[in-house]
Amino acid sequence: MAATASVGGISRREFLYYIWGASMAVFTAEFTGLMVWFMLPRFREGEFGGTFTLPVDLLPDINAEPTDYPDGRFWLVNVDSTQPNELMWQAEDEETPIQGVAAIYKVCTHLGCIYAWTAANSRFECPCHGSKYRLDGRRIESPAPRTLDRFNLEALDDNDNVLASAEELDGFFQALILPSSTTQIRIDTGDKADGPSQTLLCQFASACP
Ligand code: FES
């Protein structure tokens, strides 16, 4: 009869089984850990890259100066082009009214400087190369190549039920008209849409530099 090799009192075959079983256990644990890590949200509520749930009281009045929200790196605007004033109006190529609430990313679409609201001129202005934008983020003057980018926005009630979401038209989040029962808005800074390239507003006014 052939002798069976043994290691520490167990056969060679049993030893290999144990090694194989241990390897599978380690692989399964690593795989499970990776899956859990992928499923966990990358950013917490209230952290840039994640969501921000804010009371509607924070919103500015219609066509009033925007609300700065530094933690989320966005401006909140509330616009209605059917009630024009020096901050917001309807341009010749805008066929439908622009109405509702939007969260606008605070980074200039030219080379990424932080622009600001310039109250004296009733518009956003970039200090780096002079791009200018209307209250809703549309370009007034270049060199910015496009309208300001926006974040996804939802209207919520007191129980965090979603009442309405920003419509995405040609890949860009439209301003959202809030249903009357809205008490909160949720902005997802992990879901940003690039602004469209549109005719400069200064071209309509024949006032481009
Ligand atoms: S980065 Fe704003 S105009 Fe150049």
Coordinates of N, CA and C and ligand atoms in Angstrom, one line a residue:
M1 N 0.9 -1.2 0.0 CA 0.0 0.0 0.0 C 0.9 1.2 0.0
A2 N 0.5 2.3 -0.8 CA 1.4 3.5 -0.9 C 1.2 4.3 0.3
A3 N 2.3 4.9 0.8 CA 2.3 5.8 2.0 C 1.6 7.1 1.6
T4 N 0.8 7.7 2.5 CA 0.1 9.0 2.3 C 0.9 10.1 3.0
A5 N 1.4 11.1 2.2 CA 2.2 12.2 2.8 C 1.3 13.0 3.8
S6 N 1.9 13.4 4.9 CA 1.1 14.2 5.9 C 1.9 15.3 6.4
V7 N 1.1 16.4 6.8 CA 1.8 17.6 7.4 C 1.1 17.8 8.7
G8 N 1.9 17.8 9.8 CA 1.3 18.1 11.1 C 0.2 17.2 11.5
G9 N 0.1 15.9 11.0 CA -0.9 15.0 11.4 C -2.1 15.0 10.5
I10 N -2.1 15.9 9.4 CA -3.2 15.8 8.4 C -2.6 15.5 7.1
S11 N -3.5 14.9 6.3 CA -3.0 14.4 5.0 C -2.7 15.6 4.1
R12 N -1.9 15.4 3.1 CA -1.6 16.5 2.1 C -2.8 17.0 1.4
R13 N -3.8 16.1 1.1 CA -5.0 16.5 0.5 C -5.8 17.4 1.4
E14 N -5.9 17.0 2.7 CA -6.7 17.8 3.6 C -6.0 19.2 3.7
F15 N -4.7 19.2 3.8 CA -4.0 20.5 3.9 C -4.3 21.4 2.8
L16 N -4.3 20.8 1.5 CA -4.6 21.7 0.3 C -6.1 22.2 0.4
Y17 N -7.0 21.3 0.9 CA -8.4 21.8 1.0 C -8.5 23.0 2.0
Y18 N -7.8 22.9 3.1 CA -7.8 24.0 4.1 C -7.3 25.3 3.5
I19 N -6.1 25.1 2.7 CA -5.6 26.3 2.1 C -6.5 26.9 1.1
W20 N -7.2 26.1 0.3 CA -8.1 26.5 -0.7 C -9.3 27.2 0.0
G21 N -9.8 26.6 1.1 CA -11.0 27.2 1.8 C -10.6 28.5 2.4
A22 N -9.4 28.6 3.0 CA -9.0 29.9 3.6 C -8.9 31.0 2.5
S23 N -8.4 30.6 1.3 CA -8.2 31.6 0.2 C -9.6 32.1 -0.2
M24 N -10.5 31.2 -0.3 CA -11.9 31.6 -0.8 C -12.5 32.5 0.3
A25 N -12.3 32.2 1.5 CA -12.9 33.0 2.6 C -12.3 34.4 2.5
V26 N -11.0 34.6 2.3 CA -10.4 35.9 2.2 C -10.9 36.6 1.0
F27 N -11.0 35.9 -0.2 CA -11.5 36.5 -1.4 C -12.9 37.0 -1.2
T28 N -13.8 36.2 -0.6 CA -15.2 36.6 -0.4 C -15.3 37.8 0.5
A29 N -14.5 37.8 1.6 CA -14.5 39.0 2.5 C -14.1 40.2 1.8
E30 N -13.0 40.2 1.0 CA -12.6 41.3 0.2 C -13.6 41.8 -0.8
F31 N -14.2 40.9 -1.5 CA -15.3 41.2 -2.5 C -16.5 41.9 -1.8
T32 N -16.9 41.3 -0.6 CA -18.0 41.9 0.1 C -17.7 43.3 0.6
G33 N -16.5 43.4 1.1 CA -16.1 44.8 1.6 C -16.1 45.8 0.4
L34 N -15.6 45.4 -0.7 CA -15.6 46.3 -1.9 C -17.0 46.7 -2.3
M35 N -17.9 45.7 -2.3 CA -19.3 46.0 -2.7 C -19.9 47.0 -1.8
V36 N -19.7 46.8 -0.5 CA -20.3 47.7 0.5 C -19.7 49.1 0.3
W37 N -18.4 49.2 0.1 CA -17.7 50.5 -0.1 C -18.3 51.2 -1.3
F38 N -18.6 50.4 -2.4 CA -19.1 51.0 -3.6 C -20.6 51.5 -3.4
M39 N -21.3 50.8 -2.5 CA -22.7 51.1 -2.3 C -22.9 52.3 -1.3
L40 N -21.9 52.6 -0.5 CA -22.0 53.7 0.4 C -21.9 55.0 -0.3
P41 N -22.7 56.0 0.1 CA -22.6 57.3 -0.5 C -21.2 57.9 -0.3
R42 N -20.6 58.5 -1.4 CA -19.3 59.0 -1.3 C -19.2 60.3 -0.4
F43 N -20.3 61.0 -0.5 CA -20.3 62.3 0.2 C -21.5 62.3 1.2
R44 N -21.3 63.0 2.3 CA -22.4 63.0 3.3 C -23.3 64.2 2.9
E45 N -24.5 64.2 3.5 CA -25.4 65.3 3.4 C -24.8 66.5 4.0
G46 N -24.8 67.6 3.2 CA -24.2 68.9 3.7 C -22.8 69.0 3.4
E47 N -22.2 68.1 2.6 CA -20.8 68.2 2.2 C -20.7 68.4 0.7
F48 N -19.9 69.3 0.2 CA -19.8 69.5 -1.3 C -19.5 68.2 -2.0
G49 N -20.3 67.9 -3.0 CA -20.2 66.6 -3.7 C -21.4 65.8 -3.3
G50 N -22.1 66.1 -2.2 CA -23.3 65.4 -1.8 C -24.5 66.3 -1.9
T51 N -25.5 66.0 -1.1 CA -26.8 66.8 -1.2 C -26.9 67.8 -0.1
F52 N -27.7 68.8 -0.3 CA -28.0 69.9 0.7 C -29.5 70.0 0.7
T53 N -30.1 69.8 1.8 CA -31.5 70.0 2.0 C -31.7 71.3 2.8
L54 N -32.4 72.3 2.1 CA -32.5 73.6 2.7 C -33.9 74.1 2.7
P55 N -34.3 74.9 3.7 CA -35.7 75.4 3.8 C -35.9 76.5 2.7
V56 N -37.1 76.5 2.2 CA -37.4 77.5 1.1 C -37.2 78.9 1.6
D57 N -37.2 79.1 2.9 CA -37.0 80.5 3.4 C -35.7 81.1 2.9
L58 N -34.7 80.2 2.5 CA -33.4 80.7 2.1 C -33.5 81.3 0.7
L59 N -34.6 81.0 0.0 CA -34.6 81.4 -1.4 C -34.9 82.9 -1.5
P60 N -34.2 83.6 -2.5 CA -34.5 85.0 -2.7 C -35.9 85.2 -3.3
D61 N -36.4 86.4 -3.2 CA -37.6 86.8 -3.9 C -37.4 86.7 -5.4
I62 N -38.5 86.7 -6.1 CA -38.4 86.6 -7.6 C -37.7 87.8 -8.1
N63 N -36.7 87.5 -9.0 CA -35.8 88.4 -9.7 C -35.1 89.4 -8.7
A64 N -34.9 88.9 -7.5 CA -34.1 89.6 -6.5 C -32.6 89.1 -6.5
E65 N -31.7 89.7 -5.8 CA -30.3 89.3 -5.8 C -30.2 87.9 -5.3
P66 N -29.3 87.1 -5.9 CA -29.2 85.7 -5.5 C -28.7 85.5 -4.1
T67 N -29.0 84.3 -3.6 CA -28.5 83.9 -2.2 C -27.3 83.1 -2.4
D68 N -26.2 83.5 -1.7 CA -24.9 82.8 -1.7 C -25.0 81.6 -0.7
Y69 N -24.6 80.4 -1.2 CA -24.5 79.3 -0.3 C -23.1 78.7 -0.4
P70 N -22.2 79.3 0.4 CA -20.8 78.9 0.2 C -20.5 77.4 0.5
D71 N -21.1 76.8 1.5 CA -20.8 75.4 1.8 C -21.0 74.5 0.5
G72 N -22.1 74.8 -0.2 CA -22.4 74.0 -1.4 C -21.8 74.5 -2.7
R73 N -21.1 75.7 -2.6 CA -20.5 76.3 -3.8 C -21.5 76.6 -4.8
F74 N -22.7 77.1 -4.4 CA -23.7 77.5 -5.4 C -24.4 78.8 -5.0
W75 N -25.0 79.4 -6.0 CA -25.9 80.5 -5.8 C -27.4 80.0 -6.0
L76 N -28.3 80.4 -5.1 CA -29.7 80.1 -5.4 C -30.3 81.3 -6.0
V77 N -31.0 81.1 -7.1 CA -31.7 82.2 -7.8 C -33.2 81.8 -8.0
N78 N -34.0 82.8 -8.1 CA -35.5 82.6 -8.2 C -35.9 83.6 -9.3
V79 N -36.2 83.1 -10.5 CA -36.3 84.0 -11.6 C -37.7 83.9 -12.2
D80 N -38.1 85.0 -12.9 CA -39.4 84.9 -13.7 C -39.2 86.0 -14.7
S81 N -39.0 85.6 -16.0 CA -38.8 86.6 -17.1 C -40.1 87.3 -17.5
T82 N -41.2 86.8 -17.0 CA -42.5 87.5 -17.3 C -42.7 88.7 -16.4
Q83 N -41.8 88.8 -15.4 CA -41.8 90.0 -14.5 C -40.5 90.7 -14.6
P84 N -40.1 91.2 -15.7 CA -38.8 91.7 -16.0 C -38.4 92.9 -15.1
N85 N -37.1 92.9 -14.7 CA -36.6 94.1 -14.1 C -35.1 94.2 -14.6
E86 N -34.3 95.0 -13.9 CA -32.9 95.2 -14.4 C -32.0 93.9 -14.2
L87 N -32.5 93.0 -13.3 CA -31.7 91.8 -13.0 C -32.1 90.6 -14.0
M88 N -33.3 90.6 -14.4 CA -33.8 89.4 -15.2 C -34.8 89.9 -16.2
W89 N -34.7 89.4 -17.4 CA -35.6 89.8 -18.5 C -35.6 88.7 -19.5
Q90 N -36.5 88.8 -20.5 CA -36.6 87.7 -21.5 C -35.9 88.2 -22.8
A91 N -34.9 87.5 -23.3 CA -34.2 87.9 -24.5 C -35.0 87.5 -25.7
E92 N -34.5 88.1 -26.9 CA -35.3 87.8 -28.1 C -35.3 86.4 -28.5
D93 N -34.3 85.6 -28.2 CA -34.3 84.2 -28.7 C -34.8 83.3 -27.6
E94 N -35.4 83.8 -26.6 CA -36.0 82.9 -25.5 C -37.5 82.9 -25.8
E95 N -38.0 81.8 -26.3 CA -39.3 81.7 -26.8 C -40.3 81.4 -25.6
T96 N -39.8 80.8 -24.6 CA -40.8 80.5 -23.5 C -40.2 81.2 -22.2
P97 N -41.1 81.5 -21.3 CA -40.7 82.2 -20.1 C -39.7 81.4 -19.3
I98 N -38.8 82.1 -18.6 CA -37.8 81.4 -17.7 C -38.3 81.7 -16.3
Q99 N -38.8 80.6 -15.7 CA -39.4 80.8 -14.3 C -39.0 79.7 -13.4
G100 N -38.7 80.0 -12.2 CA -38.4 79.0 -11.2 C -37.1 79.2 -10.5
V101 N -36.7 78.2 -9.8 CA -35.6 78.2 -8.9 C -34.5 77.4 -9.5
A102 N -33.2 77.9 -9.3 CA -32.1 77.1 -9.8 C -30.9 77.3 -8.8
A103 N -30.0 76.3 -8.8 CA -28.8 76.3 -8.0 C -27.6 76.3 -9.0
I104 N -26.9 77.5 -9.0 CA -25.9 77.8 -10.0 C -24.5 77.6 -9.4
Y105 N -23.7 76.8 -10.1 CA -22.3 76.5 -9.6 C -21.5 77.8 -9.6
K106 N -20.7 77.9 -8.6 CA -20.0 79.2 -8.4 C -18.7 79.4 -9.2
V107 N -18.5 78.5 -10.1 CA -17.2 78.5 -10.9 C -17.4 79.0 -12.3
C108 N -16.6 80.0 -12.7 CA -16.8 80.5 -14.1 C -16.5 79.5 -15.1
T109 N -17.3 79.5 -16.2 CA -17.2 78.5 -17.2 C -16.0 78.8 -18.2
H110 N -15.3 79.9 -17.9 CA -14.1 80.1 -18.8 C -12.9 79.3 -18.3
L111 N -12.2 79.8 -17.3 CA -11.1 79.0 -16.8 C -11.2 78.7 -15.3
G112 N -12.4 78.8 -14.8 CA -12.6 78.2 -13.4 C -12.4 79.2 -12.3
C113 N -12.4 80.5 -12.5 CA -12.3 81.4 -11.4 C -13.6 81.5 -10.6
I114 N -13.6 82.0 -9.4 CA -14.8 82.2 -8.7 C -15.3 83.6 -9.0
Y115 N -16.5 83.6 -9.6 CA -17.1 84.9 -9.9 C -18.0 85.3 -8.7
A116 N -18.5 86.5 -8.8 CA -19.4 87.0 -7.7 C -20.5 87.8 -8.3
W117 N -21.5 88.0 -7.4 CA -22.6 88.9 -7.8 C -22.2 90.3 -7.6
T118 N -22.3 91.1 -8.6 CA -21.9 92.5 -8.5 C -23.2 93.4 -8.5
A119 N -23.6 93.8 -7.3 CA -24.9 94.4 -7.1 C -25.0 95.7 -7.9
A120 N -23.8 96.4 -8.0 CA -23.9 97.7 -8.6 C -24.2 97.6 -10.1
N121 N -23.9 96.4 -10.7 CA -24.2 96.2 -12.1 C -25.3 95.2 -12.4
S122 N -25.9 94.7 -11.3 CA -27.0 93.8 -11.4 C -26.7 92.5 -12.2
R123 N -25.6 91.9 -12.0 CA -25.2 90.7 -12.7 C -24.0 90.0 -12.0
F124 N -23.8 88.8 -12.4 CA -22.6 88.1 -12.0 C -21.4 88.6 -12.8
E125 N -20.2 88.8 -12.2 CA -19.0 89.2 -12.9 C -17.8 88.4 -12.5
C126 N -17.0 88.0 -13.4 CA -15.8 87.3 -13.1 C -14.6 88.2 -13.1
P127 N -13.9 88.2 -12.0 CA -12.7 89.1 -11.8 C -11.5 88.8 -12.7
C128 N -11.5 87.5 -13.2 CA -10.3 87.1 -13.9 C -10.2 87.7 -15.4
H129 N -11.2 87.5 -16.2 CA -11.1 87.9 -17.6 C -12.4 88.7 -18.0
G130 N -13.2 89.0 -17.0 CA -14.4 89.9 -17.3 C -15.6 89.2 -17.9
S131 N -15.8 87.9 -17.8 CA -17.1 87.3 -18.2 C -18.2 87.8 -17.3
K132 N -19.4 88.0 -17.9 CA -20.5 88.5 -17.2 C -21.7 87.6 -17.5
Y133 N -22.6 87.5 -16.5 CA -23.7 86.6 -16.6 C -25.0 87.2 -16.0
R134 N -26.1 86.9 -16.6 CA -27.4 87.4 -16.1 C -27.7 86.6 -14.8
L135 N -28.7 87.1 -14.1 CA -29.1 86.4 -12.8 C -29.3 84.9 -12.9
D136 N -29.9 84.5 -14.0 CA -30.1 83.0 -14.2 C -28.9 82.3 -14.7
G137 N -27.8 83.0 -14.9 CA -26.5 82.4 -15.3 C -26.2 82.5 -16.8
R138 N -27.1 83.0 -17.6 CA -26.8 83.1 -19.0 C -25.7 84.1 -19.3
R139 N -24.9 83.8 -20.3 CA -23.8 84.7 -20.6 C -24.2 86.1 -21.1
I140 N -23.7 87.1 -20.6 CA -23.9 88.4 -21.1 C -22.7 88.8 -22.0
E141 N -21.5 88.6 -21.4 CA -20.3 88.8 -22.2 C -19.3 87.7 -22.1
S142 N -18.5 87.4 -23.1 CA -17.5 86.4 -23.1 C -16.2 87.0 -22.3
P143 N -15.2 86.2 -22.2 CA -14.8 85.0 -22.9 C -15.4 83.7 -22.4
A144 N -16.3 83.7 -21.5 CA -16.9 82.4 -21.0 C -17.5 81.7 -22.2
P145 N -17.3 80.5 -22.4 CA -17.8 79.8 -23.6 C -19.3 79.3 -23.4
R146 N -19.8 79.4 -22.2 CA -21.2 78.9 -22.1 C -21.8 79.5 -20.8
T147 N -23.1 79.3 -20.7 CA -23.9 79.7 -19.5 C -23.3 79.0 -18.3
L148 N -23.6 79.6 -17.1 CA -23.1 78.9 -15.9 C -23.7 77.6 -15.7
D149 N -23.0 76.7 -15.1 CA -23.4 75.3 -14.8 C -24.4 75.3 -13.7
R150 N -25.3 74.3 -13.6 CA -26.3 74.2 -12.6 C -26.3 72.8 -11.9
F151 N -26.7 72.7 -10.7 CA -26.9 71.5 -10.0 C -28.4 71.0 -10.1
N152 N -28.5 69.7 -10.0 CA -29.9 69.2 -9.9 C -30.6 69.6 -8.6
L153 N -31.9 69.9 -8.8 CA -32.6 70.5 -7.7 C -34.0 69.8 -7.6
E154 N -34.4 69.5 -6.4 CA -35.8 68.9 -6.2 C -36.6 69.7 -5.1
A155 N -37.9 69.7 -5.3 CA -38.8 70.3 -4.3 C -39.3 69.2 -3.4
L156 N -39.3 69.5 -2.1 CA -39.7 68.5 -1.1 C -40.8 69.0 -0.2
D157 N -41.6 68.1 0.4 CA -42.5 68.6 1.4 C -41.9 68.3 2.8
D158 N -42.7 68.6 3.8 CA -42.2 68.4 5.2 C -41.6 67.0 5.5
N159 N -42.2 66.0 4.8 CA -41.8 64.6 5.1 C -40.8 64.1 4.1
D160 N -40.1 65.0 3.5 CA -39.0 64.7 2.5 C -39.5 64.0 1.3
N161 N -40.8 64.1 1.0 CA -41.3 63.5 -0.2 C -41.0 64.4 -1.4
V162 N -40.5 63.9 -2.5 CA -40.2 64.7 -3.7 C -41.4 65.1 -4.4
L163 N -41.6 66.4 -4.5 CA -42.8 66.9 -5.2 C -42.6 67.2 -6.7
A164 N -41.3 67.6 -7.0 CA -41.0 68.0 -8.3 C -39.5 68.0 -8.5
S165 N -39.0 67.8 -9.7 CA -37.5 67.8 -9.9 C -37.3 68.7 -11.1
A166 N -36.1 69.2 -11.1 CA -35.7 70.1 -12.3 C -35.7 69.3 -13.6
E167 N -36.4 69.9 -14.6 CA -36.4 69.2 -15.9 C -35.0 69.4 -16.5
E168 N -34.6 68.3 -17.2 CA -33.3 68.3 -17.9 C -33.6 68.5 -19.4
L169 N -33.3 69.6 -20.0 CA -33.6 69.9 -21.4 C -32.2 70.0 -22.1
D170 N -32.0 69.1 -23.1 CA -30.7 69.1 -23.8 C -29.5 69.1 -22.9
G171 N -29.7 68.3 -21.8 CA -28.6 68.1 -20.8 C -28.4 69.2 -19.8
F172 N -29.4 70.1 -19.8 CA -29.2 71.2 -18.8 C -30.4 71.3 -17.9
F173 N -30.2 71.5 -16.6 CA -31.3 71.6 -15.7 C -32.0 73.0 -15.8
Q174 N -33.3 72.9 -16.1 CA -34.1 74.1 -16.2 C -34.5 74.6 -14.8
A175 N -34.8 75.9 -14.7 CA -35.3 76.4 -13.4 C -36.6 75.6 -13.1
L176 N -36.8 75.4 -11.8 CA -37.9 74.6 -11.3 C -39.0 75.5 -10.6
I177 N -40.2 75.4 -11.1 CA -41.3 76.1 -10.4 C -41.7 75.2 -9.3
L178 N -41.7 75.8 -8.1 CA -41.9 75.0 -6.9 C -43.4 74.8 -6.7
P179 N -43.9 73.6 -6.5 CA -45.3 73.4 -6.1 C -45.6 74.1 -4.8
S180 N -46.9 74.4 -4.6 CA -47.2 75.3 -3.5 C -46.9 74.7 -2.1
S181 N -46.9 73.3 -2.0 CA -46.7 72.7 -0.7 C -45.2 72.4 -0.5
T182 N -44.3 73.0 -1.3 CA -42.9 72.9 -1.1 C -42.5 73.6 0.2
T183 N -41.7 72.9 1.1 CA -41.2 73.5 2.3 C -39.6 73.5 2.3
Q184 N -39.1 72.6 1.4 CA -37.6 72.4 1.4 C -37.2 72.2 -0.1
I185 N -36.0 72.5 -0.3 CA -35.4 72.1 -1.6 C -34.2 71.3 -1.4
R186 N -33.9 70.4 -2.3 CA -32.7 69.5 -2.1 C -31.8 69.8 -3.4
I187 N -30.5 70.1 -3.1 CA -29.6 70.4 -4.2 C -28.6 69.2 -4.2
D188 N -28.4 68.6 -5.3 CA -27.4 67.5 -5.4 C -26.1 68.1 -6.1
T189 N -25.1 68.4 -5.3 CA -23.9 68.9 -5.9 C -23.0 67.8 -6.6
G190 N -23.5 66.6 -6.5 CA -22.8 65.5 -7.2 C -23.4 65.3 -8.6
D191 N -24.4 66.1 -8.9 CA -25.1 66.0 -10.2 C -25.2 67.4 -10.9
K192 N -24.1 67.7 -11.7 CA -24.0 69.0 -12.3 C -24.2 68.9 -13.8
A193 N -24.8 69.9 -14.3 CA -25.0 69.9 -15.8 C -24.3 71.2 -16.4
D194 N -23.6 71.0 -17.4 CA -22.9 72.1 -18.1 C -23.9 73.1 -18.7
G195 N -23.7 74.4 -18.6 CA -24.6 75.3 -19.2 C -24.4 75.3 -20.7
P196 N -25.5 75.6 -21.5 CA -25.4 75.6 -22.9 C -24.7 76.8 -23.5
S197 N -24.2 76.7 -24.7 CA -23.7 77.9 -25.4 C -24.8 78.6 -26.1
Q198 N -25.0 79.8 -25.8 CA -26.1 80.6 -26.4 C -25.5 81.9 -26.9
T199 N -26.3 82.6 -27.7 CA -25.9 83.9 -28.1 C -25.6 84.8 -26.9
L200 N -24.6 85.6 -27.0 CA -24.3 86.5 -25.9 C -25.4 87.5 -25.8
L201 N -25.8 87.8 -24.6 CA -26.9 88.8 -24.4 C -26.4 90.2 -24.9
C202 N -25.1 90.5 -24.8 CA -24.6 91.8 -25.2 C -24.8 92.0 -26.7
Q203 N -24.9 90.9 -27.5 CA -25.1 91.0 -28.9 C -26.5 91.6 -29.2
F204 N -27.5 91.2 -28.4 CA -28.8 91.7 -28.6 C -28.9 93.2 -28.3
A205 N -28.1 93.6 -27.4 CA -28.1 95.0 -26.9 C -27.1 95.8 -27.7
S206 N -26.4 95.1 -28.7 CA -25.3 95.8 -29.5 C -24.3 96.5 -28.6
A207 N -24.0 95.8 -27.5 CA -23.1 96.4 -26.5 C -21.9 95.5 -26.2
C208 N -21.6 94.6 -27.1 CA -20.4 93.7 -26.8 C -19.1 94.5 -26.9
P209 N -18.2 94.2 -26.0 CA -16.9 94.9 -26.1 C -16.1 94.6 -27.3
Ligands
FES1 S1 -12.1 82.6 -15.6 FE1 -13.9 83.8 -15.6 S2 -13.6 85.1 -17.3 FE2 -11.8 83.8 -17.3

